[in-house]
Coordinates of C-alpha atoms and ligand atoms in Angstrom, one line a residue:
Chain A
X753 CA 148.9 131.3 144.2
X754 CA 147.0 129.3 141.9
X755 CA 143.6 128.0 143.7
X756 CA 143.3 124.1 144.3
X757 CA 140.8 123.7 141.5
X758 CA 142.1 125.3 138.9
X759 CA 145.2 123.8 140.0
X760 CA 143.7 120.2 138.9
X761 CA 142.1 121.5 136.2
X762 CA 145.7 122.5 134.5
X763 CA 147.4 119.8 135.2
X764 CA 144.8 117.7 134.0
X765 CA 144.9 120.0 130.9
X766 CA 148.8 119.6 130.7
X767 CA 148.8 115.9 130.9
X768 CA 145.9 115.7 127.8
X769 CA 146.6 113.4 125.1
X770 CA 145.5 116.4 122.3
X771 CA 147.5 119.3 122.1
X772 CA 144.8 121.9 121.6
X773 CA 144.0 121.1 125.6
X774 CA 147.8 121.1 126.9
X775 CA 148.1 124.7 125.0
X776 CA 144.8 126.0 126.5
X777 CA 145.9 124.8 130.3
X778 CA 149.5 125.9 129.8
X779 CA 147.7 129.6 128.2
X780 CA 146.0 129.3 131.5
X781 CA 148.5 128.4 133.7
X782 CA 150.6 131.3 132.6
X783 CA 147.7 134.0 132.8
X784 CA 147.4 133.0 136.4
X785 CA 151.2 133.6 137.4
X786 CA 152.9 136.3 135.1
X787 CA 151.5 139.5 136.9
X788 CA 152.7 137.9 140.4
X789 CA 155.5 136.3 138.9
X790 CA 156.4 139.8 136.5
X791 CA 156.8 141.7 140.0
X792 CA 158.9 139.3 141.8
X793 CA 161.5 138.7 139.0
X794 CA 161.0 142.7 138.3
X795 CA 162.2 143.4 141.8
X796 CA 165.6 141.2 141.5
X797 CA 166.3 142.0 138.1
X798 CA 165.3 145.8 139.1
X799 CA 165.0 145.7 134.8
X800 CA 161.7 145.9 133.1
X801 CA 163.3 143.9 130.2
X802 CA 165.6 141.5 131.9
X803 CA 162.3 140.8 134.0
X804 CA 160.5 139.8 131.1
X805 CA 162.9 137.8 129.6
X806 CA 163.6 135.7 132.7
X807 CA 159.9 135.1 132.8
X808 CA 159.7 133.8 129.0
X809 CA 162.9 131.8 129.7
X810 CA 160.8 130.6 133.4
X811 CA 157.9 129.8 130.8
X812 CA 159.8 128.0 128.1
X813 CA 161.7 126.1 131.0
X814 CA 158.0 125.4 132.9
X815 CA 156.8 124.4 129.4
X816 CA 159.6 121.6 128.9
X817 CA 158.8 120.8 132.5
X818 CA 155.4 120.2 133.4
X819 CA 155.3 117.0 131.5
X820 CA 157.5 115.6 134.6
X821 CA 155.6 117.7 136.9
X822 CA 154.9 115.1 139.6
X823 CA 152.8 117.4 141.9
X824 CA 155.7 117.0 144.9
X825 CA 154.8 120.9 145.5
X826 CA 151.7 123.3 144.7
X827 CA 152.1 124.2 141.2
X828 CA 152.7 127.9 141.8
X829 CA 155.4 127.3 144.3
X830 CA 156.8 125.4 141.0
X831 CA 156.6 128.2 139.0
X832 CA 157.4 131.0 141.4
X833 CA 161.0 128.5 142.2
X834 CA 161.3 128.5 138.5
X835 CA 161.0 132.4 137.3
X836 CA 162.8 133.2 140.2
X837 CA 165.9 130.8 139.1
X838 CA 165.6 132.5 135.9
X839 CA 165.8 136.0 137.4
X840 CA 169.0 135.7 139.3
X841 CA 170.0 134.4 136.3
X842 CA 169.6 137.5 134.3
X843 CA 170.7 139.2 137.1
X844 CA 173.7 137.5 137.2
X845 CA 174.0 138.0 133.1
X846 CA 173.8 141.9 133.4
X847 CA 175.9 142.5 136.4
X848 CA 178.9 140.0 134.3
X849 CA 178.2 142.4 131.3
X850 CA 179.0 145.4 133.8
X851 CA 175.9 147.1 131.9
X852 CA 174.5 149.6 134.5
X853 CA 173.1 152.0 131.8
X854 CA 170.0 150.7 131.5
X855 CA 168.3 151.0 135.1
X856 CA 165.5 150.2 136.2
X857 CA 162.4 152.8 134.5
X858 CA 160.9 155.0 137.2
X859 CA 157.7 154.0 138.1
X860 CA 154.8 156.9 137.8
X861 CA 154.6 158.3 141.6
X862 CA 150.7 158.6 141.4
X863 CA 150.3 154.5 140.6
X864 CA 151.8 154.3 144.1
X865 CA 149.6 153.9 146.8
X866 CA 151.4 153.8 149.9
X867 CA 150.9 155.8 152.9
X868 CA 151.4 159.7 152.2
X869 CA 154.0 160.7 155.1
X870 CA 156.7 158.2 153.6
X871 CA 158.1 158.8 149.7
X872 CA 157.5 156.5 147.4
X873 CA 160.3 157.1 145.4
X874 CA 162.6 156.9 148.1
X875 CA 161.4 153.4 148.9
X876 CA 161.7 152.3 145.8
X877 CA 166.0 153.8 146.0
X878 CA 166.2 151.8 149.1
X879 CA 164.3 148.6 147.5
X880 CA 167.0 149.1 144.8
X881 CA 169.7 148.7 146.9
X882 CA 168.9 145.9 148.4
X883 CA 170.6 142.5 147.8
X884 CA 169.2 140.4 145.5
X885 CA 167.9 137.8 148.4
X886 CA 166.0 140.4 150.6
X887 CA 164.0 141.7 147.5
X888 CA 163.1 138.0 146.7
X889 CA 162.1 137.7 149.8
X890 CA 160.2 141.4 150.3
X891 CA 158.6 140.5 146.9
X892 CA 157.4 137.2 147.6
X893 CA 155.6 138.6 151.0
X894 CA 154.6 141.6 149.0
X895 CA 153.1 141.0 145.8
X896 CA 150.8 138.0 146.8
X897 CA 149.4 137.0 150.2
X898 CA 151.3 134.1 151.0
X899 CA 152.2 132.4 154.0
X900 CA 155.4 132.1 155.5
X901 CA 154.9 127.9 155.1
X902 CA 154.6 129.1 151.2
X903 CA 157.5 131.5 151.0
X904 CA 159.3 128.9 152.8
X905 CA 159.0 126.4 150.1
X906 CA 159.2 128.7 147.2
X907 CA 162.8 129.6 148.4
X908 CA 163.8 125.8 149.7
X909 CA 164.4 127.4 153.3
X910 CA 162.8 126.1 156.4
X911 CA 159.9 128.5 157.9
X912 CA 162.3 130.1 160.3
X913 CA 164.8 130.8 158.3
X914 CA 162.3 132.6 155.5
X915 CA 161.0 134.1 158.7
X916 CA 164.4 135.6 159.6
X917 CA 164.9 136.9 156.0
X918 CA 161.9 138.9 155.8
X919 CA 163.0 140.4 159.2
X920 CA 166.8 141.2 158.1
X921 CA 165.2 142.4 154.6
X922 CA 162.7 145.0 156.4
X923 CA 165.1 146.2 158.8
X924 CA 168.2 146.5 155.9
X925 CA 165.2 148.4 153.9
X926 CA 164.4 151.1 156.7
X927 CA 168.2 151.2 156.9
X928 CA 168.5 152.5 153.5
X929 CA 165.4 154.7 153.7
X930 CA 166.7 156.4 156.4
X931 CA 170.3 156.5 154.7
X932 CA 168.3 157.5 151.4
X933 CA 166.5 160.1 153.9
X934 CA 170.3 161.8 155.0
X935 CA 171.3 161.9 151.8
Chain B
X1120 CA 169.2 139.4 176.0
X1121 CA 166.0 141.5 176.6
X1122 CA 163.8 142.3 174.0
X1123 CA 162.9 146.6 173.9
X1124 CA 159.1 146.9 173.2
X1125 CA 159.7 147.8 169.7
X1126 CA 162.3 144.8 168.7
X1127 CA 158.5 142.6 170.3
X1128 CA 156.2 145.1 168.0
X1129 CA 158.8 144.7 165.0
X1130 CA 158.9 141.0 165.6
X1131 CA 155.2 141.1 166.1
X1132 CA 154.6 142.5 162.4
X1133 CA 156.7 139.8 161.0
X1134 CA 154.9 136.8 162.2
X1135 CA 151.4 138.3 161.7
X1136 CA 151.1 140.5 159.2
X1137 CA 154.4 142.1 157.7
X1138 CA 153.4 144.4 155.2
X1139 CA 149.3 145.6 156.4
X1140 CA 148.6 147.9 159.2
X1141 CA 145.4 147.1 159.5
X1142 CA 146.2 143.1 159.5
X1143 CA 148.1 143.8 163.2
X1144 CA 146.9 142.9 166.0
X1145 CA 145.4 145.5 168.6
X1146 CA 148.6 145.8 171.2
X1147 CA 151.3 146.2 167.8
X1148 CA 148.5 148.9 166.4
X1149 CA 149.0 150.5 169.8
X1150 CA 152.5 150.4 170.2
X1151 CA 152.5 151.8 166.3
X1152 CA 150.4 154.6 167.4
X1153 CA 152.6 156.1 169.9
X1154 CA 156.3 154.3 168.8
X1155 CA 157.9 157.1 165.8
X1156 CA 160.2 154.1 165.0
X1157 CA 158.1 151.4 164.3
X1158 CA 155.7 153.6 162.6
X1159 CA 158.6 154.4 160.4
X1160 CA 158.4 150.7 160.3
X1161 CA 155.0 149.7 159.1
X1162 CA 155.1 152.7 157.0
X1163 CA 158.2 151.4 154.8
X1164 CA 156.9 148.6 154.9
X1165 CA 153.5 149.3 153.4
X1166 CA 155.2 151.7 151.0
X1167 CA 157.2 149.1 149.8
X1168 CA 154.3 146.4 149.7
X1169 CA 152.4 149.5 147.2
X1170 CA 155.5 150.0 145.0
X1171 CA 156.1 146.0 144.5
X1172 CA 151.9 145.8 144.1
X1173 CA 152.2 148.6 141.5
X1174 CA 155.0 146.5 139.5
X1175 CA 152.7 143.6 139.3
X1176 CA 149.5 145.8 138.1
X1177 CA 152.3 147.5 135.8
X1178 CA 153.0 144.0 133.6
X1179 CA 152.6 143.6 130.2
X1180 CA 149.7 141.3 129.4
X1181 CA 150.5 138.1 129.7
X1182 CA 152.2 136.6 126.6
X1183 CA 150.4 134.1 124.5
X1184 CA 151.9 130.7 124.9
X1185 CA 151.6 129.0 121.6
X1186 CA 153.3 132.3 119.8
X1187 CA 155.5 132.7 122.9
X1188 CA 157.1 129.0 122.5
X1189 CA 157.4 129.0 118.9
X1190 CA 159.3 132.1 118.8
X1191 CA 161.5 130.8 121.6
X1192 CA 161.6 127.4 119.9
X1193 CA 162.4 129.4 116.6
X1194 CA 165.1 131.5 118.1
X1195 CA 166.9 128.5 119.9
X1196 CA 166.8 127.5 116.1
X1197 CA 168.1 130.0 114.7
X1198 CA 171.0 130.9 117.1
X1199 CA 172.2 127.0 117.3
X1200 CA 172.7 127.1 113.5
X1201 CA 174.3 131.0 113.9
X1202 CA 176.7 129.0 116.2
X1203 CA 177.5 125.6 114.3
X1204 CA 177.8 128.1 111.4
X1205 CA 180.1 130.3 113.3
X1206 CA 182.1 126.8 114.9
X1207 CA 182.6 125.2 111.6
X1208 CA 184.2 128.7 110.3
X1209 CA 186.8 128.9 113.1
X1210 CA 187.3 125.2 113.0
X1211 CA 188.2 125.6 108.8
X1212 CA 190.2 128.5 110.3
X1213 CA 192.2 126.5 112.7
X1214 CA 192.3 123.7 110.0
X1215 CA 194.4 126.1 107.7
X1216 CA 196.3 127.1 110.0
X1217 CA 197.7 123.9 111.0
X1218 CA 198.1 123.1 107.3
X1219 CA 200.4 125.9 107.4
X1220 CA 202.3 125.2 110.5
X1221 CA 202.7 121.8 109.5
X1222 CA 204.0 122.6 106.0
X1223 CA 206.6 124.8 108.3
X1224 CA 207.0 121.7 110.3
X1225 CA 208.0 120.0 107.3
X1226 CA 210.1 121.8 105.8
X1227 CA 212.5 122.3 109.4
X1228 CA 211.9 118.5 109.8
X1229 CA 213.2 118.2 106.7
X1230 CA 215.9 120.6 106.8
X1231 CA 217.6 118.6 110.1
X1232 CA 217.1 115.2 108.5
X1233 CA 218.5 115.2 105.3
X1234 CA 222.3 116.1 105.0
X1235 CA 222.7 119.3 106.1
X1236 CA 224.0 120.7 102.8
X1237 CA 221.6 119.4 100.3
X1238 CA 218.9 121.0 102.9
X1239 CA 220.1 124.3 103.0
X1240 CA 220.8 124.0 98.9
X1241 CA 217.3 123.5 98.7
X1242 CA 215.9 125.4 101.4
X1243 CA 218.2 128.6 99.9
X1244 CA 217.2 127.5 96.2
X1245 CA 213.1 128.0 97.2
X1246 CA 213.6 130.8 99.7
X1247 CA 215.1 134.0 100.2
X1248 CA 218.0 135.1 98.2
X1249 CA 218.9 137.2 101.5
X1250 CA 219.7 134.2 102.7
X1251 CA 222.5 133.4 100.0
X1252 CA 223.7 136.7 100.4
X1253 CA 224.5 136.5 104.0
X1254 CA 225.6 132.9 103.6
X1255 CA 228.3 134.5 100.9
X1256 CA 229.3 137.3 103.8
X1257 CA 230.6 134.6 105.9
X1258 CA 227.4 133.4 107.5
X1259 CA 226.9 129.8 109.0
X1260 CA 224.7 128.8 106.3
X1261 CA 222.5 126.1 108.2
X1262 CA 222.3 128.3 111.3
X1263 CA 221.0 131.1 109.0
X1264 CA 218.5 128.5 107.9
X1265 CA 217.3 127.3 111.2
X1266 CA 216.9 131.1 112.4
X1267 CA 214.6 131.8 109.6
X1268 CA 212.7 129.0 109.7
X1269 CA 212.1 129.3 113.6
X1270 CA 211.2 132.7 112.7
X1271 CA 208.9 131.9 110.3
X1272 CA 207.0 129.1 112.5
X1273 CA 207.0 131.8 115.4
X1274 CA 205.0 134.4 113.9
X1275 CA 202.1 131.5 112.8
X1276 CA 201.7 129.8 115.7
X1277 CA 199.5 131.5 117.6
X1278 CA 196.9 131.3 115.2
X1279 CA 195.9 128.1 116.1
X1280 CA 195.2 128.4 119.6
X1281 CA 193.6 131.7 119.3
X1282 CA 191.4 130.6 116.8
X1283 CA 190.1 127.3 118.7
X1284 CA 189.8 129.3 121.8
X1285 CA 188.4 132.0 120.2
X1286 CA 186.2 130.1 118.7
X1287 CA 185.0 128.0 121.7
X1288 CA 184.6 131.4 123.7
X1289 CA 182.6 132.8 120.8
X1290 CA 179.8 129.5 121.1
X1291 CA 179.6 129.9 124.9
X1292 CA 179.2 134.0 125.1
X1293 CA 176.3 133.2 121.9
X1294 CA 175.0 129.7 123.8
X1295 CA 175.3 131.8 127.1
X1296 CA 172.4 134.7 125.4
X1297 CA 169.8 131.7 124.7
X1298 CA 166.9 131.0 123.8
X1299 CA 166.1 135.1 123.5
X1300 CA 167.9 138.3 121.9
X1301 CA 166.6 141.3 123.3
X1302 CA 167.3 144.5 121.5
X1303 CA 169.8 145.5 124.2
X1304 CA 172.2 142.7 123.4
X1305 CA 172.6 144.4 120.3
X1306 CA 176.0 145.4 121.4
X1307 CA 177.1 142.1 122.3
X1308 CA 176.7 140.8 118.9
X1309 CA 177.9 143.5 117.2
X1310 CA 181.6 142.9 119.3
X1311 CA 180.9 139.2 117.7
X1312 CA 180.6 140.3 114.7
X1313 CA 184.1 142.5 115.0
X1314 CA 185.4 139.5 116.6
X1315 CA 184.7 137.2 113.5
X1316 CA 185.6 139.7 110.9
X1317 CA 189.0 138.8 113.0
X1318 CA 189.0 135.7 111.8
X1319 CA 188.1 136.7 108.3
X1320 CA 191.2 138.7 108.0
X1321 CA 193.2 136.2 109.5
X1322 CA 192.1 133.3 107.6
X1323 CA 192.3 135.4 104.4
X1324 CA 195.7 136.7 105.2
X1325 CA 196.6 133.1 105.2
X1326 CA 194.7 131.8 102.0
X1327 CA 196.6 134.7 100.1
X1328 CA 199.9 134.4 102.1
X1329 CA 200.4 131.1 100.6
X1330 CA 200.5 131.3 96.7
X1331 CA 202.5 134.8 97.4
X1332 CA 205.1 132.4 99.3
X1333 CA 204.9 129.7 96.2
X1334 CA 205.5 132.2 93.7
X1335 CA 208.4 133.6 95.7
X1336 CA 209.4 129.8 95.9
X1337 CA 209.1 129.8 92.1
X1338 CA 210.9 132.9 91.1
X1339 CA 213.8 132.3 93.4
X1340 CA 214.2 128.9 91.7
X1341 CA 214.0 130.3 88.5
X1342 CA 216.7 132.3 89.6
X1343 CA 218.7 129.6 91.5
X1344 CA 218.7 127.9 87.9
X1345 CA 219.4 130.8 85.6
Ligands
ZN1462 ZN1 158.5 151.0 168.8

């Protein structure tokens, strides 16, 4: 998430009268979210490109936006609401246009870090199968370190309820890994 | 219902820390240590938090804005003229199609409002001399007639609607892609493109279907008269 301060100083930025300023803070604003942001719609779209199109269609859509931004939520839970809209929207595009060809690009094994005894690869299978919900959810607890309160509000769901997700999500994931596991 | 030790531990790693071993507190880490299942658990999980970590370290630099918007701003450009282009095309389309149907129109309206033999003389006079032919055999002239022309406004009809809809479907699937075209929806337009040349070959078919039925017109009068 986007600290406090530099939080103020966008939207003080965005809401300038000259538009050199409202570039520079929306330039900024974006360089803050898109690695976060990249990961989260990466994991629903499970599609390097679709991810990066729903995050330039989030930005455009954030762009049009911010000028009735009224500050009703942090600014990142904003944007993280808005990419993620935009994801399940590409999702949604691809899985109408029946095109599984293109999956998702293996990732290089050694840029994972995770604990040696468990493979990497066969988490990210069981990620993959997933719904699209539980890898919002796994993402958003992932990628950053937010809060429950924060995820909460991201998704539109009450604290429990985001609470109960994550739980369902991690245990449907060890599911698969073991399924993946049998296989 | 009871909770097992492990359904507290698993519980326990959702409400402190989901995805860090080290963020647990001391009785989870022990219960970790000894439980094979809920170290399956955290280890998943921590796998999991690497992979998604990974994706967001993998991410292309983020995109400049002012380039980013104008070629998003340029695109949405581009494609709503692509599709008012495309709409005014099938609407001409449909236009000349209901030019035709309606001349049909005509002519049947025609043919049951006026006395019935002056129609068919006329009818017979700028159509086909098959028609004379199998009047002379003994034919019911103005049924002939009617056939023909029913015929005739059968096989044009469903231009129309197909064009409009097609048309319509055509602005949706390309309003449906905006603002961006990413090299993998190459396919896509290129079944839009098929999809148009379509309606090129119709609407051509039509265009040069109608001076080829005037000059049949012509010659079969030319012939009535000789
Ligand atoms: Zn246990």
């Amino acid at each position: 998430m986007i600290a406090p301060k530099a939080e103020r100083e966008i939207l003080a930025g965005v809401r300038s009268p000259l538009a050199a300023d409202r570039t520079r803070a929306f330039e900024r604003l974006v360089a803050s979210v898109h690695r976060p942001l990249f990961a989260v719609c990466e994991s629903i779209t499970q599609h390097r490109a679709d991810a990066e199109d729903a995050l330039q269609e989030a930005y455009v859509a954030a762009h049009r936006g911010l000028a009735g931004f009224r500050g009703d939520s942090r600014l990142g839970t904003w944007m993280y609401r808005i990419a993620i809209r935009a994801a399940l929207r590409q999702r949604a595009r691809r899985r109408r246009r029946a095109d599984h060809a293109l999956a998702s690009e293996p990732i290089d094994p050694r840029t994972l870090a995770g604990p040696e005894n468990v493979d990497a690869e066969r988490v990210r299978r069981a990620l993959g199968r997933l719904s699209a919900e539980h890898r919002t959810v796994l993402a958003l607890f992932c990628v950053e370190d937010h809060s429950h309160e924060e995820i909460a509000e991201v998704l539109g769901v009450p604290v429990g309820t985001a609470w109960s997700r994550l739980h369902h999500a991690r245990k449907r994931l060890v599911a698969e890994f073991e399924q993946q596991r049998d296989c | 219902m009871t909770m097992t030790e492990c359904d507290r531990a698993q519980a326990g790693m959702d409400i402190q820390h989901p995805f860090l071993r080290d963020g647990l507190p001391n009785h989870i880490r022990a219960h970790v240590a000894e439980c094979d299942a809920c170290r399956l658990h955290v280890d998943v999980a921590a796998a999991c938090m690497a992979d998604l970590r990974s994706r967001a370290a993998g991410a292309a630099d983020a995109p400049q804005a002012r380039r980013m918007l104008d070629a998003a701003l340029t695109a949405k450009r581009r494609t709503r003229a692509a599709i008012l282009a495309l709409l005014c095309f099938d609407l001409l389309g449909a236009a000349a199609c209901l030019v035709f149907i309606g001349w049909s129109w005509a002519l049947a309206l025609f043919a049951v409002t006026v006395p019935p033999q002056a129609a068919a003389l006329w009818y017979v006079s700028v159509h086909h001399r098959r028609l004379i032919e199998r009047a002379a055999q003994g034919g019911e002239l103005f049924a002939v007639l009617r056939a023909d022309l029913g015929a005739r406004i059968a096989r044009v009809q469903w231009c129309a609607p197909v064009l409009i809809v097609g048309g319509v479907a055509m602005a949706l699937l390309a309003a449906s892609e905006l603002p961006y075209q990413a090299a993998s929806r190459n396919a896509l337009a290129a079944g839009q493109i098929l999809f148009d040349a379509g309606f090129i070959g119709l609407g051509v078919y039509l265009l040069t279907r109608l001076p080829a039925m005037r000059r049949e017109s012509d010659d079969l009068k030319t012939s009535g008269d000789a």
